Tab-separated table of C-alpha atoms in Angstrom:
chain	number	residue	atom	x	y	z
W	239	UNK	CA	114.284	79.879	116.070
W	240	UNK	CA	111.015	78.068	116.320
W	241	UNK	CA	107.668	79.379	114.083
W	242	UNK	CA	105.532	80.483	117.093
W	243	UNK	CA	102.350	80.540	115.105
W	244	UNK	CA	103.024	76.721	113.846
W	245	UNK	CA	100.501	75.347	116.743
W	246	UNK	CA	98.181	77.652	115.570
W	247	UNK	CA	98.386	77.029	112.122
W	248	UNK	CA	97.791	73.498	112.575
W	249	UNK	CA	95.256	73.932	114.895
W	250	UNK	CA	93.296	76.000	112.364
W	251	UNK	CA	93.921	73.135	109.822
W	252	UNK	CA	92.489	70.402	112.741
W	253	UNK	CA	89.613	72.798	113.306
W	254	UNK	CA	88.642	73.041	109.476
W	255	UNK	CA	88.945	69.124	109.188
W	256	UNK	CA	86.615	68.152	111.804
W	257	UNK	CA	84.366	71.315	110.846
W	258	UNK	CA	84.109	68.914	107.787
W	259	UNK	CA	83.536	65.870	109.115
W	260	UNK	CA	81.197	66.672	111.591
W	261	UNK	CA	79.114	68.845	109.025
W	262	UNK	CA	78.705	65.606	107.114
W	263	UNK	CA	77.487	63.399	110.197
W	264	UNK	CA	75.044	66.600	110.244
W	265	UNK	CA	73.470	65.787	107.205
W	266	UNK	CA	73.837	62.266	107.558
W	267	UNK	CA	71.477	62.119	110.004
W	268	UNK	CA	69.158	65.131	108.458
W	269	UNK	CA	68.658	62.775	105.495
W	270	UNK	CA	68.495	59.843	108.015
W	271	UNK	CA	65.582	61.464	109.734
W	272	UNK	CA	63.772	62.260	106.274
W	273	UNK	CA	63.671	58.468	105.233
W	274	UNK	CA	62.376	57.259	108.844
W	275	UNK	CA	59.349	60.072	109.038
W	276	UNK	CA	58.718	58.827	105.482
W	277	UNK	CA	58.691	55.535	106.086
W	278	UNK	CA	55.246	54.388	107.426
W	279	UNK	CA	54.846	52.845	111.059
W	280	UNK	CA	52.379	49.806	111.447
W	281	UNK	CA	48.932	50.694	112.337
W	282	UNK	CA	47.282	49.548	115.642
W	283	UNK	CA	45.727	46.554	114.282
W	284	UNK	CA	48.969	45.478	112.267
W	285	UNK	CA	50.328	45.381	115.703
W	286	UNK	CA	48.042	44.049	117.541
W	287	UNK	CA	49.754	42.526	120.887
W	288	UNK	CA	53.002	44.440	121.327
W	289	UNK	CA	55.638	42.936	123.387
W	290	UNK	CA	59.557	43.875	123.886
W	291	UNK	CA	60.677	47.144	125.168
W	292	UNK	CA	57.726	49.986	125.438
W	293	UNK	CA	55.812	48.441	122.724
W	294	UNK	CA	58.663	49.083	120.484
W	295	UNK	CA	58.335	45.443	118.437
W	296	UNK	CA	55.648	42.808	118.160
W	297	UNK	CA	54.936	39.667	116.558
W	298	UNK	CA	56.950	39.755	112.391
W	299	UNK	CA	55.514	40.062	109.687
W	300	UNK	CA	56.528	40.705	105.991
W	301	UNK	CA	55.676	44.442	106.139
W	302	UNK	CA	57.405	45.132	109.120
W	303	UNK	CA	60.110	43.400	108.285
W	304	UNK	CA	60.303	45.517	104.951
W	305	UNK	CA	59.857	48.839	107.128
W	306	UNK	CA	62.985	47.623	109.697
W	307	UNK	CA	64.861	46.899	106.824
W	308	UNK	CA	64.616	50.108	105.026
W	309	UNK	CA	65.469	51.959	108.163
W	310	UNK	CA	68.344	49.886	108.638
W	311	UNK	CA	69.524	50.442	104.632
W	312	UNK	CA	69.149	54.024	105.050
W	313	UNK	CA	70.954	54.114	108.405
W	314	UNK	CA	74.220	52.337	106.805
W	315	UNK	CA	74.180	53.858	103.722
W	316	UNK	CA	73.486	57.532	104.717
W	317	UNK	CA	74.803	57.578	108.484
W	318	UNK	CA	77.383	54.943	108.980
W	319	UNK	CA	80.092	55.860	106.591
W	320	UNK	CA	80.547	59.162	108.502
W	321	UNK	CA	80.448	58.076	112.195
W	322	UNK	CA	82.661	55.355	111.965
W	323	UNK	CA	86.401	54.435	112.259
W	324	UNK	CA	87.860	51.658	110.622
W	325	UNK	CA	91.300	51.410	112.642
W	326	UNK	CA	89.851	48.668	115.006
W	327	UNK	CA	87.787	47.390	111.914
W	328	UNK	CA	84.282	48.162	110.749
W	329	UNK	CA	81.642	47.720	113.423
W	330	UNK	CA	78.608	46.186	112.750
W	331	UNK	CA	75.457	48.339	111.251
W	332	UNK	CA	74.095	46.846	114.286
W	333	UNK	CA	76.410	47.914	117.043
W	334	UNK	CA	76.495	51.980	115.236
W	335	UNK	CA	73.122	51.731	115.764
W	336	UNK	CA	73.169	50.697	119.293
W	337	UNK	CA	76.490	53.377	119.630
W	338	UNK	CA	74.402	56.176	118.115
W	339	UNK	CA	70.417	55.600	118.494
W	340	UNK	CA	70.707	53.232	121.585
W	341	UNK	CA	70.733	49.754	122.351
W	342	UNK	CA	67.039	49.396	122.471
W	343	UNK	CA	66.607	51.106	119.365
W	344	UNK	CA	69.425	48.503	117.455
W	345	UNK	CA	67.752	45.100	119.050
W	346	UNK	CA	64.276	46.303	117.448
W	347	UNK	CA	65.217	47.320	113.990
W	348	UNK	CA	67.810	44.318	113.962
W	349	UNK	CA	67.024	41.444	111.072
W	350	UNK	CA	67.380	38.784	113.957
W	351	UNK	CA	66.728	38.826	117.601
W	352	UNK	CA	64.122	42.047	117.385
W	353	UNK	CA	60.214	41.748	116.832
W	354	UNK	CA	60.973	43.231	112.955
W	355	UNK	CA	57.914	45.278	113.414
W	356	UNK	CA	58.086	48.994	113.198
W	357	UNK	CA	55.774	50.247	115.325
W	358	UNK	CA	54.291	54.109	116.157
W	359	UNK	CA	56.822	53.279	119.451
W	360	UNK	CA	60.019	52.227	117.648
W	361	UNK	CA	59.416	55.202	114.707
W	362	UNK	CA	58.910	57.990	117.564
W	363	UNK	CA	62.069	56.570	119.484
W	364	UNK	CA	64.249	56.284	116.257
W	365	UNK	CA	62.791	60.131	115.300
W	366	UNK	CA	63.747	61.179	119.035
W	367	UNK	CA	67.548	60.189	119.442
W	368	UNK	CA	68.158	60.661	115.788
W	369	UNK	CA	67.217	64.326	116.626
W	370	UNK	CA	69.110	64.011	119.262
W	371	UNK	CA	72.197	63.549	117.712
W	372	UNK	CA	71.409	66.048	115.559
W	373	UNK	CA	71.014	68.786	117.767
W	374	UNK	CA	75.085	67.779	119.320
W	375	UNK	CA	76.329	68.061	115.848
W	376	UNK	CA	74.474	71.017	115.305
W	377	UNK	CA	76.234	72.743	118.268
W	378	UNK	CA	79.014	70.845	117.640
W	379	UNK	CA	79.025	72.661	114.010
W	380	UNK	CA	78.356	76.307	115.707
W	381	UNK	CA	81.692	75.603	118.469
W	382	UNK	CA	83.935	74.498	115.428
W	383	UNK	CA	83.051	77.519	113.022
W	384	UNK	CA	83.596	80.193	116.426
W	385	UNK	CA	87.212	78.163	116.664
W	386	UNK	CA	87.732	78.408	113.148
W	387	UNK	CA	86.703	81.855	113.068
W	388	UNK	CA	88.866	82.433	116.221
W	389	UNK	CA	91.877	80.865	115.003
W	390	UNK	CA	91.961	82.676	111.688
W	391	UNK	CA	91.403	86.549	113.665
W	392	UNK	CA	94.163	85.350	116.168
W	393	UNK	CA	96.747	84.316	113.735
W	394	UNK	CA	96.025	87.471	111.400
W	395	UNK	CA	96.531	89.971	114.706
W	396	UNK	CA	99.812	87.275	115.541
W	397	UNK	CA	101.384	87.660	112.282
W	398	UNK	CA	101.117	91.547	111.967
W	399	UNK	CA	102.601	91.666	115.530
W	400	UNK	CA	105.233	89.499	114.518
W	401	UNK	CA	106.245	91.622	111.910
W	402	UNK	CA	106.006	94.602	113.210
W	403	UNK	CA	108.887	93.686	115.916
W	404	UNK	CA	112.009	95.907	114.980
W	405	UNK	CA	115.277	93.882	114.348
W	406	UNK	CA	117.836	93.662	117.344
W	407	UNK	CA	120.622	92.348	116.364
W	408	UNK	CA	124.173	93.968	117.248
W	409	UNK	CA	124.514	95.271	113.848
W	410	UNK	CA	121.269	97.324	113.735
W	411	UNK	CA	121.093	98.107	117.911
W	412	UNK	CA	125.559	99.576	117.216
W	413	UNK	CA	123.908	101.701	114.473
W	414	UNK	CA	120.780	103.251	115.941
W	415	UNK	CA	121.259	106.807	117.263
W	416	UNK	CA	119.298	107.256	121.158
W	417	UNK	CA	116.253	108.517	119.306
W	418	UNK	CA	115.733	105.370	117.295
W	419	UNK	CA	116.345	102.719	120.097
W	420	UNK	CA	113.709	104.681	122.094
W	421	UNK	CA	111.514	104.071	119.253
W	422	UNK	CA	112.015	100.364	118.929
W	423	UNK	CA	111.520	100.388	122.301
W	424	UNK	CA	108.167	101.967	121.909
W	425	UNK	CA	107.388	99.550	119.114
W	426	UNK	CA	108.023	96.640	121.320
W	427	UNK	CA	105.670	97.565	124.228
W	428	UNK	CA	103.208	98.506	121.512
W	429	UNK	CA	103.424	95.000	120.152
W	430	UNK	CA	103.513	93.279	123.533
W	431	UNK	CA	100.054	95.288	124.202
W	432	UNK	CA	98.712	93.832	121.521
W	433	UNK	CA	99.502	90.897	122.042
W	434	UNK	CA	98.085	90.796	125.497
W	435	UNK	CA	94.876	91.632	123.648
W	436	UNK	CA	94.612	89.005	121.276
W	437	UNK	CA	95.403	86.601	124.543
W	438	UNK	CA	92.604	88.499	126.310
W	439	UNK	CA	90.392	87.557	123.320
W	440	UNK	CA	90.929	84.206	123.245
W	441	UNK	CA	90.071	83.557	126.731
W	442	UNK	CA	87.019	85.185	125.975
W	443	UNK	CA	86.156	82.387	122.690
W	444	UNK	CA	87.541	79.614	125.372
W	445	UNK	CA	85.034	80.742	128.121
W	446	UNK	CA	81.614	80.623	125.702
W	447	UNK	CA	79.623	77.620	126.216
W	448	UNK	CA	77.301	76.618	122.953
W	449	UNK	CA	74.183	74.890	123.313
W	450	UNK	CA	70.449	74.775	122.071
W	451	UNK	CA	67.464	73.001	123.688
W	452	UNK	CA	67.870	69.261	122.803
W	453	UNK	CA	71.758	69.252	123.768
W	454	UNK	CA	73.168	70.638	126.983
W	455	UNK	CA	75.978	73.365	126.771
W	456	UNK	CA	79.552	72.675	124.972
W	457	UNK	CA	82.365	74.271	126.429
W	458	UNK	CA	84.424	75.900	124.233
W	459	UNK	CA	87.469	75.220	125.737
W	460	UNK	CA	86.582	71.245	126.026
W	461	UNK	CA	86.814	71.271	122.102
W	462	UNK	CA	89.766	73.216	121.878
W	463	UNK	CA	91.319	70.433	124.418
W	464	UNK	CA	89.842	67.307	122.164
W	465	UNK	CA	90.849	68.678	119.142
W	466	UNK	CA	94.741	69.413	120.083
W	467	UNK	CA	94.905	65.869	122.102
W	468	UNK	CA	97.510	64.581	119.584
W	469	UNK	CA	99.351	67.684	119.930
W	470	UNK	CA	101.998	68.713	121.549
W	471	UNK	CA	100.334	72.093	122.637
W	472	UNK	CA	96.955	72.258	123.873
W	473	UNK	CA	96.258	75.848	123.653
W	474	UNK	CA	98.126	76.897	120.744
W	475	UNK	CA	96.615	80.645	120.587
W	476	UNK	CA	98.113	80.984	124.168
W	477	UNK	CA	101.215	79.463	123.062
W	478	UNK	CA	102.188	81.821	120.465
W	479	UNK	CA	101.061	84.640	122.544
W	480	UNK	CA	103.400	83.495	125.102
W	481	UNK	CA	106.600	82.926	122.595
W	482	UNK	CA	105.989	86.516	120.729
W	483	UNK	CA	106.300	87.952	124.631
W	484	UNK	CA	109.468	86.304	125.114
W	485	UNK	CA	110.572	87.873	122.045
W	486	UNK	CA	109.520	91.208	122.859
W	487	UNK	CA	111.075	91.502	126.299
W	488	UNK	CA	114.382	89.582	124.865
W	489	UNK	CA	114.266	92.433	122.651
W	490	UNK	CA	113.607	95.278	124.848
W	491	UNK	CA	116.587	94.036	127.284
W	492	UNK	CA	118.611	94.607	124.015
W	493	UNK	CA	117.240	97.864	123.253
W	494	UNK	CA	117.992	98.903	127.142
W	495	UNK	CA	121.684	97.362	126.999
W	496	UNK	CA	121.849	99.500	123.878
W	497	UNK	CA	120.539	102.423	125.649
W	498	UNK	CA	122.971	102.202	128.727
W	499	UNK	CA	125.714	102.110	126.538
W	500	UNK	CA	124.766	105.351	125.059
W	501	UNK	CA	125.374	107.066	128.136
C-alpha cells in the first residue's frame, strides 16, 4: 500500500527549500539596496550634458566610472550568487543585471558600451526596480511561510486521521461482536469528516492571494503549482485527502459486509 501523505511530505520539504532560497535573494537585494543609496550619484555639474536613456549616463569619467563599478561589485557579490543557475552555465554579471534590474539599467552601469557615469537618473532607477524585486520576494516570502505553515497543520490533522482508522482485516472484522463493527463504522465516518475538513481548509490557503503595494497579488495556488512542477502530484494536500477517503469507504464496505453477515 502506498504512503498517502508522501506528496505531502515532500511538498513540505520543497516548500521549506525555496522558503530558503528565496529568503536569501531577500536579503541579497536588502544589502544590495544599502550599498547603492550609499554610494554617491554625480552632481549636476559632474554631469553636465547627459545623453543615453532618460539621462541615465553621460560623458566617463574616473569617478563615475568608480561609482558604476562599485554598484556592479556589490551587485555580483551580494545578489548574483542567489538568483542564478549554473545548469546552462553562469550568465554574465551583465545579463543578471539586465534579467533582474532591466536592460537599461545593465547597459548604463556596464564597464563598456554604457556612459560609466552614475547619475541622480541611473541611482533612482537602480533604487526603484531593486525595490521592486524586493517587494516580489517579500510576498514571495509571506506565500511560502502560509504553505509551509499549511502543509505542516494538514499533515498533522492527516496523520492523526490515519491512525485513528480501525483495522479491517478478516481476522479482526470475524471477531468483532455487532456492537463493535457499528463502532468502527462510526469511527470511519468520523475520520472521513475530518478529513473533508482538512480538504475544505486547504482550498481555503489555495484561494488567498498575497500581495503588498509595489507587487501585484500572488496566487496561492500558482505557487503551490510551480513548486510541485517536477512532481508527480500537483496538489499533494488534495491527494492524500483523496487516498485516506478511499480507505475509509473500502473500509466501511467491510464493516457493512461484516454487518450483513451478522444477520
Amino acid at each position: 500500500m502506498s504512503d498517502a501523505l508522501e506528496p505531502p511530505l515532500t511538498a513540505r520539504r520543497d516548500a521549506r527549500d525555496e522558503h530558503r532560497a528565496v529568503s536569501k535573494q531577500r536579503d541579497a537585494f536588502r544589502r544590495f539596496k544599502d550599498c547603492v543609496e550609499t554610494t554617491p550619484a554625480a552632481t549636476m555639474d559632474d554631469v553636465g550634458s547627459a545623453g543615453g536613456p532618460a539621462g541615465w549616463t553621460a560623458a566617463s569619467s574616473t569617478s563615475g566610472d568608480d561609482a558604476c563599478r562599485t554598484v556592479r561589485r556589490a551587485f555580483a557579490e551580494l545578489v548574483q550568487p542567489h538568483v542564478t543557475e549554473s545548469d546552462d552555465g553562469d550568465p554574465s554579471v551583465h545579463e543578471t543585471i539586465a534579467a533582474e534590474l532591466t536592460e537599461e539599467v545593465a547597459v548604463a552601469l556596464a564597464a563598456e558600451g554604457g556612459g560609466n557615469r552614475f547619475t541622480p537618473q541611473l541611482k533612482r532607477a537602480v533604487l526603484e526596480h531593486t525595490e521592486q524585486r524586493l517587494a516580489e520576494n517579500t510576498v514571495m516570502v509571506r506565500v511560502l511561510e502560509r504553505e509551509r505553515d499549511s502543509l505542516d497543520s494538514a499533515i498533522d490533522d492527516l496523520k492523526a486521521a490515519r491512525e485513528r482508522l480501525p483495522p479491517t482485516d478478516e481476522a479482526t472484522l470475524i471477531l468483532a461482536d455487532t456492537e463493535e463493527l457499528l463502532s468502527m463504522r462510526d469511527r470511519i465516518d468520523a475520520v472521513e469528516s475530518d478529513l473533508d475538513a482538512v480538504a475544505d481548509r486547504r482550498q481555503e490557503t489555495l484561494r488567498h492571494v498575497s500581495a503588498t503595494g509595489l507587487k501585484a497579488g500572488i496566487r496561492h495556488d500558482a505557487v503551490v503549482e510551480y513548486l510541485s512542477s517536477d512532481r508527480e502530484v500537483t496538489y499533494p494536500v488534495l491527494s492524500a485527502v483523496g487516498e485516506l477517503t478511499t480507505r475509509c469507504r473500502k473500509k466501511r464496505d467491510a464493516v457493512h459486509e461484516a454487518l450483513r453477515e451478522e444477520y
